[in-house]
CSV table of C-alpha atoms and ligand atoms in Angstrom, one decimal:
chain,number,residue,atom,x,y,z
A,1,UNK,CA,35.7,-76.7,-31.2
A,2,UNK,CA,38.5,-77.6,-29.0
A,3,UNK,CA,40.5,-75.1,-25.8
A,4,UNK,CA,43.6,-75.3,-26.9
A,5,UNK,CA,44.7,-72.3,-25.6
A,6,UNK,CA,43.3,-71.0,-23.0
A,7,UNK,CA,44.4,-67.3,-21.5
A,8,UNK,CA,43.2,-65.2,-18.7
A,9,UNK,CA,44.3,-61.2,-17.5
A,10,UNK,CA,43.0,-58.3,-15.4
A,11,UNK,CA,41.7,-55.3,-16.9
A,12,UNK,CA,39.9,-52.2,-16.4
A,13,UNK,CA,36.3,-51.7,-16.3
A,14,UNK,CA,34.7,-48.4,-16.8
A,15,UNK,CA,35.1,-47.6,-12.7
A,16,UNK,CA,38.6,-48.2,-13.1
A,17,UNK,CA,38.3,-51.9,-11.1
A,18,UNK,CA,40.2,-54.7,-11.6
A,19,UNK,CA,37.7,-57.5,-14.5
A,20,UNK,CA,38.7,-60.1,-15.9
A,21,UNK,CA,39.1,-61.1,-19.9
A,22,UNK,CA,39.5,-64.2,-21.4
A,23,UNK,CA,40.8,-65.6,-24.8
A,24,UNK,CA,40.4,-68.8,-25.9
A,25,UNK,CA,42.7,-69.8,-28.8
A,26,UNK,CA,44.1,-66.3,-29.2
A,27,UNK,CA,41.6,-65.0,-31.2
A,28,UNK,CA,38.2,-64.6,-29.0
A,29,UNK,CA,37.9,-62.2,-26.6
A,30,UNK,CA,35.9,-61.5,-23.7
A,31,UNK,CA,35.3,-60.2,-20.3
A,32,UNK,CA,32.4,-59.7,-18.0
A,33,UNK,CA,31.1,-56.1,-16.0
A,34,UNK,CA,30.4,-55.3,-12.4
A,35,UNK,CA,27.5,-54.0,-10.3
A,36,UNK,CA,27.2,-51.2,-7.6
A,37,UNK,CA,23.6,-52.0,-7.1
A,38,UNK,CA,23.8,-55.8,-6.4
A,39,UNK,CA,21.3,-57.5,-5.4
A,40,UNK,CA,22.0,-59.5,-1.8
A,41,UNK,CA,20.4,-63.2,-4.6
A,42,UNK,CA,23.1,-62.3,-7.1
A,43,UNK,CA,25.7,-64.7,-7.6
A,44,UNK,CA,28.9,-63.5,-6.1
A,45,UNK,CA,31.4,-62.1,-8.4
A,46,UNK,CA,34.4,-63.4,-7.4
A,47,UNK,CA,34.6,-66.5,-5.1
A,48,UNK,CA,38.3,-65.0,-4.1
A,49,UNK,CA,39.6,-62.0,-6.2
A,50,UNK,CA,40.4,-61.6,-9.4
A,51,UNK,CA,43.5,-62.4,-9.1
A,52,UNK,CA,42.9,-65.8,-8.0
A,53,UNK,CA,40.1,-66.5,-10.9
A,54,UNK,CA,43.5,-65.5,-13.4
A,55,UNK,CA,45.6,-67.9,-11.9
A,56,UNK,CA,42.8,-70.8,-11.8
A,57,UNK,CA,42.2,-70.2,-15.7
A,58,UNK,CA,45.6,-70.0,-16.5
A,59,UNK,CA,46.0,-73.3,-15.3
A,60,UNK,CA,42.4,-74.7,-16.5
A,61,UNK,CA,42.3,-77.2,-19.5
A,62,UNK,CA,39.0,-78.7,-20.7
A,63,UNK,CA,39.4,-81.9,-23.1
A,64,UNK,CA,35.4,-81.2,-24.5
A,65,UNK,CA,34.3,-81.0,-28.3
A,66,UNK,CA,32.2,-77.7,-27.6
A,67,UNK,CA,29.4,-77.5,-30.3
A,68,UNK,CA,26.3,-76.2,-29.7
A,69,UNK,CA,25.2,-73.6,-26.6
A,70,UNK,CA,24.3,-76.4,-24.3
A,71,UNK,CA,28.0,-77.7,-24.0
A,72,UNK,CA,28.7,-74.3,-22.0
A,73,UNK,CA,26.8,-76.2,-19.3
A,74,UNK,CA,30.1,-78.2,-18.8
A,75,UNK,CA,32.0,-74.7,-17.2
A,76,UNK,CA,28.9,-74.3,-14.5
A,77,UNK,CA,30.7,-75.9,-12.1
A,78,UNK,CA,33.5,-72.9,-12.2
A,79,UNK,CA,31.0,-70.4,-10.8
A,80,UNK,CA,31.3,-72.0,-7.0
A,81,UNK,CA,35.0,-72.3,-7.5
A,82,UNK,CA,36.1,-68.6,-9.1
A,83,UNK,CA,32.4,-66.7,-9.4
A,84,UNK,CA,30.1,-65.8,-11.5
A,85,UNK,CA,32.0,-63.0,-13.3
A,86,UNK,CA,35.2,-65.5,-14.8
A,87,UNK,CA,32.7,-67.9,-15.4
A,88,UNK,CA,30.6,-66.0,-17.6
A,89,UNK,CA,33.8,-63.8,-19.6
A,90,UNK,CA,34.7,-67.9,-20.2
A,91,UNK,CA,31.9,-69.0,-21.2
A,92,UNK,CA,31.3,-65.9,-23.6
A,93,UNK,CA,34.8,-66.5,-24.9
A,94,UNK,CA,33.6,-70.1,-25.9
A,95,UNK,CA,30.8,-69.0,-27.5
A,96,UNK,CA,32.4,-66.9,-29.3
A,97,UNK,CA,35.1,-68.9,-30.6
A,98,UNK,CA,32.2,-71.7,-31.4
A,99,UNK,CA,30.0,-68.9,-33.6
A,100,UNK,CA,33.5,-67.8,-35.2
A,101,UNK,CA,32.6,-64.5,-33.7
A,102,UNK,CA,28.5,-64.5,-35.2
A,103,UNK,CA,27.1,-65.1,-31.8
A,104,UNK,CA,23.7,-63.7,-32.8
A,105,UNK,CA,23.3,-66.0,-36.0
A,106,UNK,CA,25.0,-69.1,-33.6
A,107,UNK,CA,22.4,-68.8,-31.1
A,108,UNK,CA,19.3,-68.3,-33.9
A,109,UNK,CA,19.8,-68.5,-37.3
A,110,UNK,CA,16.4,-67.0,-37.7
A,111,UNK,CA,16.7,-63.9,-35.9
A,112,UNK,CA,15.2,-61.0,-37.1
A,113,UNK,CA,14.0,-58.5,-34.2
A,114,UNK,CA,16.4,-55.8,-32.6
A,115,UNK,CA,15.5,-54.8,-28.9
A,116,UNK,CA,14.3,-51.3,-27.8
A,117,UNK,CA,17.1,-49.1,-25.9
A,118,UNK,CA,16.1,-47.7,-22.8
A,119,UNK,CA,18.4,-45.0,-22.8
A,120,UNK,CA,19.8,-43.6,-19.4
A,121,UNK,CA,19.8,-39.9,-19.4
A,122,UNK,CA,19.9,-38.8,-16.1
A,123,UNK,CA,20.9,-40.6,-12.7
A,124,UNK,CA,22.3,-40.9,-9.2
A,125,UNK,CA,21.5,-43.2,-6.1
A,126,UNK,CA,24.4,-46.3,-5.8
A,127,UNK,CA,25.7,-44.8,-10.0
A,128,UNK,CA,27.6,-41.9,-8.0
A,129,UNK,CA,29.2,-40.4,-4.7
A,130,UNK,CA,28.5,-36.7,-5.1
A,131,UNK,CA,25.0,-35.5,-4.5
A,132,UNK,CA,22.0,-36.8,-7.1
A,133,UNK,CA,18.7,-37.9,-7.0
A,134,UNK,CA,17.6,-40.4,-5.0
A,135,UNK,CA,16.3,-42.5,-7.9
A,136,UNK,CA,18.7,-44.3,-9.5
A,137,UNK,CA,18.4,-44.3,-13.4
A,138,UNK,CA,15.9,-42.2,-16.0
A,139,UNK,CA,15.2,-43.7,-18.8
A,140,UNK,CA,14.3,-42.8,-22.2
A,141,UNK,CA,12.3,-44.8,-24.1
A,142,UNK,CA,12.1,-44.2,-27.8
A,143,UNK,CA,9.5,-44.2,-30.5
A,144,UNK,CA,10.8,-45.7,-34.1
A,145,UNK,CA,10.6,-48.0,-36.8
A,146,UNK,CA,14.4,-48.7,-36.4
A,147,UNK,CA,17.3,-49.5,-33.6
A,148,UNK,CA,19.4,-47.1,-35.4
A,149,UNK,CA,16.7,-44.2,-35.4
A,150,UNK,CA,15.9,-45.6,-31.5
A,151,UNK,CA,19.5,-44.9,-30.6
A,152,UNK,CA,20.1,-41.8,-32.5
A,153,UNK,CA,16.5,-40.3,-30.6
A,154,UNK,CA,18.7,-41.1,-27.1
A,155,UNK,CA,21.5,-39.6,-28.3
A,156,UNK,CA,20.2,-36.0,-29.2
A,157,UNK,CA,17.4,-36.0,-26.4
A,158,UNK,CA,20.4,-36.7,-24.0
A,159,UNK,CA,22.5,-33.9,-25.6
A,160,UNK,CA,19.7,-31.7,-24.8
A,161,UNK,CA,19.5,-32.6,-21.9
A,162,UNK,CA,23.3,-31.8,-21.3
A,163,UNK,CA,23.0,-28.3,-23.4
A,164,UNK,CA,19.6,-27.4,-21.0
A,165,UNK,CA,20.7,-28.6,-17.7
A,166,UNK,CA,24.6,-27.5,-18.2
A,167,UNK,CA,25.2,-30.7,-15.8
A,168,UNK,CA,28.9,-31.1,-14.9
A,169,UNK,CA,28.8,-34.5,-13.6
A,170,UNK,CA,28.3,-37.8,-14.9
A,171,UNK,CA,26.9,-40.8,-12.9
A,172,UNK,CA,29.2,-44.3,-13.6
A,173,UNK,CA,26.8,-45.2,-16.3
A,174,UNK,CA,27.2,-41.7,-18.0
A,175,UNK,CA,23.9,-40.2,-17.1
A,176,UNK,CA,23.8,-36.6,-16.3
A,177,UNK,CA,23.6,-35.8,-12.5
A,178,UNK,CA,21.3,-33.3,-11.8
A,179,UNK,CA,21.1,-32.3,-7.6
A,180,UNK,CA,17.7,-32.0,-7.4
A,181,UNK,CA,14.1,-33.4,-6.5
A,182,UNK,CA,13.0,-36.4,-8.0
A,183,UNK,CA,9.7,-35.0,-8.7
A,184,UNK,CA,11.4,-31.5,-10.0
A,185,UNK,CA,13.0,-34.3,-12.9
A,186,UNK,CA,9.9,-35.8,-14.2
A,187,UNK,CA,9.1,-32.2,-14.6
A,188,UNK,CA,12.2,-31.0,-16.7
A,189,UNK,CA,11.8,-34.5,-18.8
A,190,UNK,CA,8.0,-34.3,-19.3
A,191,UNK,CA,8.4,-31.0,-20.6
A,192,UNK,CA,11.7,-32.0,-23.0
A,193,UNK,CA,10.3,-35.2,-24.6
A,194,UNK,CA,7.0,-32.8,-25.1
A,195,UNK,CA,9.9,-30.3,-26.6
A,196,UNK,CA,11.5,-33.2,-28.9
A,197,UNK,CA,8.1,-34.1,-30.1
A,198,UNK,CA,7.3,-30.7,-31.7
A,199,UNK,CA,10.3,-30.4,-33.0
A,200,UNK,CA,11.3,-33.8,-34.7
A,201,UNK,CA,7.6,-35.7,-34.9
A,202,UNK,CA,9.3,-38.7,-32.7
A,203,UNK,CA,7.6,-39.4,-29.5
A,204,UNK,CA,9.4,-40.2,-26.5
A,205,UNK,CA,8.2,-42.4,-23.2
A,206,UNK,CA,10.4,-42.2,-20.2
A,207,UNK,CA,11.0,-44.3,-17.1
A,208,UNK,CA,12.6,-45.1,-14.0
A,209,UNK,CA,15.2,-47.6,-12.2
A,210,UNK,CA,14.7,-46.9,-8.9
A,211,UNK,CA,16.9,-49.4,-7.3
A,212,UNK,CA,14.7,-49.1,-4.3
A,213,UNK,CA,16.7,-51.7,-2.2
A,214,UNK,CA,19.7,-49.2,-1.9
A,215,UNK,CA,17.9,-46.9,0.2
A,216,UNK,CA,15.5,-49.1,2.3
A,217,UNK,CA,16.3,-49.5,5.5
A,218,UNK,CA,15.0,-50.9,8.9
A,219,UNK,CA,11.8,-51.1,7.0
A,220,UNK,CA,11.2,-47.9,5.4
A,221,UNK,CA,12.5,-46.3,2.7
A,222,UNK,CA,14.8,-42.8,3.3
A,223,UNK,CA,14.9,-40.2,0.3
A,224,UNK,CA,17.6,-37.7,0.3
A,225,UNK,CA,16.0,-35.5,-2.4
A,226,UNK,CA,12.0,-35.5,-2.5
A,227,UNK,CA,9.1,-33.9,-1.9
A,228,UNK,CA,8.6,-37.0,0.6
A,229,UNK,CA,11.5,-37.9,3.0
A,230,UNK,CA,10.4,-41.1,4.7
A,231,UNK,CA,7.9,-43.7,3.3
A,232,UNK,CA,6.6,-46.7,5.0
A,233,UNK,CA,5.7,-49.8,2.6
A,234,UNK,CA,2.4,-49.1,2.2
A,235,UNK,CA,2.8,-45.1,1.0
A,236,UNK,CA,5.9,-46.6,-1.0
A,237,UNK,CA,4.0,-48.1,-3.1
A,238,UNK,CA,1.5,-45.3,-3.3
A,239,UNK,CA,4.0,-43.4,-4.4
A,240,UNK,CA,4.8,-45.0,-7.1
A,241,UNK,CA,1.8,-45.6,-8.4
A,242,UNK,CA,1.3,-41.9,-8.2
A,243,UNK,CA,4.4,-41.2,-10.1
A,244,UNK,CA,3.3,-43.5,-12.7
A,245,UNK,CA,-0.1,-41.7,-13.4
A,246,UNK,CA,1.0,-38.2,-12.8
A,247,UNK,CA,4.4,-38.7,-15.0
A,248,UNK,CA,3.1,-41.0,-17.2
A,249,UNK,CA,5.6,-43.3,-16.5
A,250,UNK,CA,6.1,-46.2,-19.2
A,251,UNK,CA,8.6,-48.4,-17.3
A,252,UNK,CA,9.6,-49.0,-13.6
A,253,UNK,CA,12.0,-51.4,-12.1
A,254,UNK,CA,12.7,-51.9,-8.6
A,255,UNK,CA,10.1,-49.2,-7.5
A,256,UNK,CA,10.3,-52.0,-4.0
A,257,UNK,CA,12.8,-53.1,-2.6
A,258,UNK,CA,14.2,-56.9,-3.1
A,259,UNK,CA,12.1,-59.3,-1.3
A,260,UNK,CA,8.7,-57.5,-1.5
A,261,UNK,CA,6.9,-59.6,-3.7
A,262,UNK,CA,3.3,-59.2,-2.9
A,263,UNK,CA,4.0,-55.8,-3.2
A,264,UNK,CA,5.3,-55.3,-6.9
A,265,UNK,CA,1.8,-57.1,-7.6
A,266,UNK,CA,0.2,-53.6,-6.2
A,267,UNK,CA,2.4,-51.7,-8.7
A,268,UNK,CA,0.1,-50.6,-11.6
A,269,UNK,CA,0.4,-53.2,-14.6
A,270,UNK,CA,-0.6,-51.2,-17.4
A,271,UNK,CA,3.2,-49.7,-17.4
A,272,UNK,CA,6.1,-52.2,-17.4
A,273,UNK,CA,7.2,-53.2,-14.0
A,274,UNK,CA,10.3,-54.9,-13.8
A,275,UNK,CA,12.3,-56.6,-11.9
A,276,UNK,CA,16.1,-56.2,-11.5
A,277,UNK,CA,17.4,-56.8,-8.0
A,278,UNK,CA,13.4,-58.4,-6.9
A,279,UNK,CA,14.6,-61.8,-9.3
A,280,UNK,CA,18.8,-61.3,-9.9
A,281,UNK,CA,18.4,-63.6,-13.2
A,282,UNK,CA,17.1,-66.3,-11.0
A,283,UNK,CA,15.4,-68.8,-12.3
A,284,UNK,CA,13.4,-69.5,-8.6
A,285,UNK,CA,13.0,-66.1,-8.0
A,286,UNK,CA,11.3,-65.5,-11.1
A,287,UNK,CA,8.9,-68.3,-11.0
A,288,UNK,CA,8.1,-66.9,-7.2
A,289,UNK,CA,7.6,-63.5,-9.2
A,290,UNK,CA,5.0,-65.0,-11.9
A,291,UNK,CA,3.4,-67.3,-9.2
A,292,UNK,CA,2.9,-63.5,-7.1
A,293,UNK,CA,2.1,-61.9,-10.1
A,294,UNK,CA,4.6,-59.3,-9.3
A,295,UNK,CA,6.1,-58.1,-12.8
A,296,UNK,CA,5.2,-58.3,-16.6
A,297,UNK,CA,8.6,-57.1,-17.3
A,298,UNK,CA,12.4,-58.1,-15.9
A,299,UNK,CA,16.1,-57.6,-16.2
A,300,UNK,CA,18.5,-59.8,-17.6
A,301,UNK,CA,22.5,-59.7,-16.3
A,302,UNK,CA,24.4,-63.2,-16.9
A,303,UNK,CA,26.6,-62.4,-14.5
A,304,UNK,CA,23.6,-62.2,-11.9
A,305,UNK,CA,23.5,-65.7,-11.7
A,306,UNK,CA,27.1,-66.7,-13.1
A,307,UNK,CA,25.5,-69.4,-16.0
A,308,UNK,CA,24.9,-68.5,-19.4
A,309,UNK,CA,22.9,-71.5,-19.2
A,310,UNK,CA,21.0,-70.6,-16.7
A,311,UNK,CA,20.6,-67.2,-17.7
A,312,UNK,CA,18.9,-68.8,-21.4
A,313,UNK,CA,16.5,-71.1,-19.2
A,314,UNK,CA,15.4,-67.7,-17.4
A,315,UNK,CA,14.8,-65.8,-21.0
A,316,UNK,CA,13.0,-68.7,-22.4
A,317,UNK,CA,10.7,-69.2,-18.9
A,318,UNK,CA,9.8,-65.1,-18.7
A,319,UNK,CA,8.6,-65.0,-22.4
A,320,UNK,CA,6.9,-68.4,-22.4
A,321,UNK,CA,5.1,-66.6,-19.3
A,322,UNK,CA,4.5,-63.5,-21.4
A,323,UNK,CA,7.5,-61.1,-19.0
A,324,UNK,CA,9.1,-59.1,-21.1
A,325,UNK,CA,12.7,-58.9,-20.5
A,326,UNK,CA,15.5,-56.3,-20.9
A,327,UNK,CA,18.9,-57.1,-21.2
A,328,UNK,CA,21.3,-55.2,-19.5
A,329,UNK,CA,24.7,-53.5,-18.9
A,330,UNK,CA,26.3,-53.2,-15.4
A,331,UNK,CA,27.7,-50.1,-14.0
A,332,UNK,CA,31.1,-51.0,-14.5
A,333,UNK,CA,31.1,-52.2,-17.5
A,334,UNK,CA,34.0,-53.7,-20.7
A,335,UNK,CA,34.3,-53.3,-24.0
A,336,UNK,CA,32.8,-56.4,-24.6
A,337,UNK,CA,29.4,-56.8,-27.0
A,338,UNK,CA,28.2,-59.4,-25.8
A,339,UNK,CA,24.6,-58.5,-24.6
A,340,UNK,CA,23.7,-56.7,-28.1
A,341,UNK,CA,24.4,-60.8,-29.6
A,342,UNK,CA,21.9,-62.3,-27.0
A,343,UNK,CA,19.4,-59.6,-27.1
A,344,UNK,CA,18.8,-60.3,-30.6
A,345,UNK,CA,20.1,-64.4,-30.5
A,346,UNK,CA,17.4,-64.2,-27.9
A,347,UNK,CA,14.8,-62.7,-29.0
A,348,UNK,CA,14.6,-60.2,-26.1
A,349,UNK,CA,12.5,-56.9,-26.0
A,350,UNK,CA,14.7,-54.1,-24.5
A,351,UNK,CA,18.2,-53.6,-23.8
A,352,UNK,CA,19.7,-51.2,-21.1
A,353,UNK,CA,23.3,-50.4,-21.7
A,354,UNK,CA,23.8,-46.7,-21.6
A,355,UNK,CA,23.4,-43.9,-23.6
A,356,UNK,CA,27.0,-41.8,-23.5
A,357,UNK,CA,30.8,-43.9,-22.6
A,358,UNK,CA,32.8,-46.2,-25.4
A,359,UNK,CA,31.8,-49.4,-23.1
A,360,UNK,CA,28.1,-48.4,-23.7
A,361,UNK,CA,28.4,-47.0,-27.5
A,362,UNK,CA,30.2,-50.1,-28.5
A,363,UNK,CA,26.9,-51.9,-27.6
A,364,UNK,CA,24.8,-49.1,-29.7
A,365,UNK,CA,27.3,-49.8,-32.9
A,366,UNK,CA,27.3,-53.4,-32.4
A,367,UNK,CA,23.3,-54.0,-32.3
A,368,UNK,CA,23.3,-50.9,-35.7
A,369,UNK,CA,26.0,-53.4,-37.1
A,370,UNK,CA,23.9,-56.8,-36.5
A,371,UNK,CA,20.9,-54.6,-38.1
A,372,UNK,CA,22.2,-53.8,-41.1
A,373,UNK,CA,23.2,-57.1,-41.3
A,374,UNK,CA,19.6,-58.3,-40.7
A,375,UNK,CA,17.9,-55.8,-43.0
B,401,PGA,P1,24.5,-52.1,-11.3
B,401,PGA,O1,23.1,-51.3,-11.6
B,401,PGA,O2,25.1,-52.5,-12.6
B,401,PGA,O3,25.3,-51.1,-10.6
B,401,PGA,O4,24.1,-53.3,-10.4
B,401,PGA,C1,22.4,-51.4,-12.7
B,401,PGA,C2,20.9,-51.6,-12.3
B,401,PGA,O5,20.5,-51.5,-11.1
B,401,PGA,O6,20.1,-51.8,-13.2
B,402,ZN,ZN1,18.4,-52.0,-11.8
């Protein structure tokens, strides 16, 4: 498969900011999302602006027979030059117009596994600027033989939650904001999944993102909306710990901040812990991370580290290690569906891309699409 044509524009993401799309001979189309929570490893999204990455593309030709994944590895070099987000919404448009639009089948023919969605139902920290919990994403985590019955299960626990809590605002990845105590939260949800249970027979887990890097600072870690207000490593990660036992908590990322990792390996193992902003799709990092012993579970975001390359060589090192990994959507995200093709191309065990918005449905539809396909 040859560039002929190569195109480049600004659009919208979900925040309203400026992101790039790419087509490659007019018909394959893609673009790449942006972070509020970024990690200080994460691979800077735009060397200049967008504006420049447009231009550069515009004016880019590639004479390369592209054929199978690994001859993405020739557009690397474009991350130090225009950043990791163009890069990535260029190489997804390449792989794309290599697969003729089957990504999934493209990267494994054999694919047979859908990933679980961690649904997120209620939120704040960095995901909003009006009042909201300190933590910054809960998470549903669904009990079913299907990803269509998995989705649908978010879906109505999350409109319950909007019919119970009569929230009015909405955090950037559509999660309801609800003003009040972290620990007031596991409450309401503990006693809703219990709720859901009775009534439907489908049992429901939930978790956290606490994207604990956005509010450590000078050492400590400053809540806004806790029982607890300031907490020292040490009764950080007691905390946590705690939260996990008394909530029951089946999932935690971030519960630390970024470069704490001796302390994700105190973090109670028999939930998943996970690592978001601690590896940043980092290759390094996450060998650093198994070496610690710091997380059985970790996030995936290509445009973390600006590579679809390197982002495989990360998948295929975390499972070969037995880390689970989740997939995941950014807070201001595109249309694109792009992540619901790798999580099942890749064989990868969650995904985290929303609940409620068209950027985060198309996702849901997309991965329901590739399973009836499967099925
Ligand atoms: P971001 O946050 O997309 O705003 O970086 C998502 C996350 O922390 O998982
Ligand atoms: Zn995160």
């Amino acid at each position: 498969m040859l560039i002929k044509e190569l195109k480049a524009r600004i659009i919208k993401n979900s925040r309203n900011e400026n992101a790039i799309e790419v087509i490659v001979n007019k018909k394959y189309v893609a673009s790449a999302p942006s972070g509020a929570s970024t990690g200080m490893y994460e691979a800077k999204a735009f060397t200049k602006d967008v504006k420049f990455a447009v231009n550069y593309l515009n004016n880019f030709s590639v004479h390369y027979d592209f054929e199978e994944f690994k001859d993405l590895e020739v557009l690397d070099h474009l991350k130090l030059i225009i950043g990791g987000n163009p890069t990535i919404a260029l190489q997804y448009a390449v792989l794309k117009a290599m697969s003729k639009n089957k990504v999934y089948n493209f990267l494994n023919p054999r694919a047979k596994r859908l990933p679980i969605p961690l649904g997120n139902c209620v939120g704040g920290g960095a995901h909003t600027k009006i009042k909201a919990s300190d933590i910054q994403e809960f998470l549903l985590i669904p009990e079913a033989k299907t990803f269509s019955q998995m989705a649908n299960i978010n879906r109505n626990v999350y409109d319950m939650i909007g019919k119970l809590s009569k929230a009015k605002h909405k955090t950037d990845e559509g999660a309801f904001i609800l003003n009040e105590r972290n620990e007031d939260i596991f409450e309401f949800l503990t006693d809703l999944v219990y709720e859901f249970r009775e009534h439907t027979g489908y049992k429901v887990n939930f978790g956290v993102d606490v994207a604990a890097s956005q509010f450590f600072k000078k050492g400590k870690y400053h809540y806004n909306n806790s029982k607890q207000k300031v907490l020292t490593r040490e009764k950080q990660i007691y905390q946590i710990n705690d939260w996990i036992k008394e909530y029951n908590l089946g999932y935690v990322e971030d519960g630390l901040e970024e470069n704490d990792f001796s302390g994700f390996a105190k973090l109670n193992k028999k939930t998943l812990i996970c690592g978001d902003d601690l590896i940043t799709t980092n290759l390094e990092r996450l060998k650093k991370a198994v070496k610690a012993k710091s997380v059985n579970c970790m996030i995936v975001k290509p445009n973390q580290i600006g590579s679809l390359i390197e982002t495989k060589k990360v998948v295929d090192f975390a499972h070969k290690h037995g880390i689970k990994t989740v997939i995941s959507h950014r807070s201001g995200e595109t249309m694109d569906p792009m992540i619901a093709h790798l999580a099942v191309g890749w064989n990868m065990n969650y995904i985290k891309t929303g609940i409620f918005g068209k950027e985060r449905e198309v996702k849901l539809k997309e991965l329901a699409r590739i399973e009836r396909e499967i099925i």
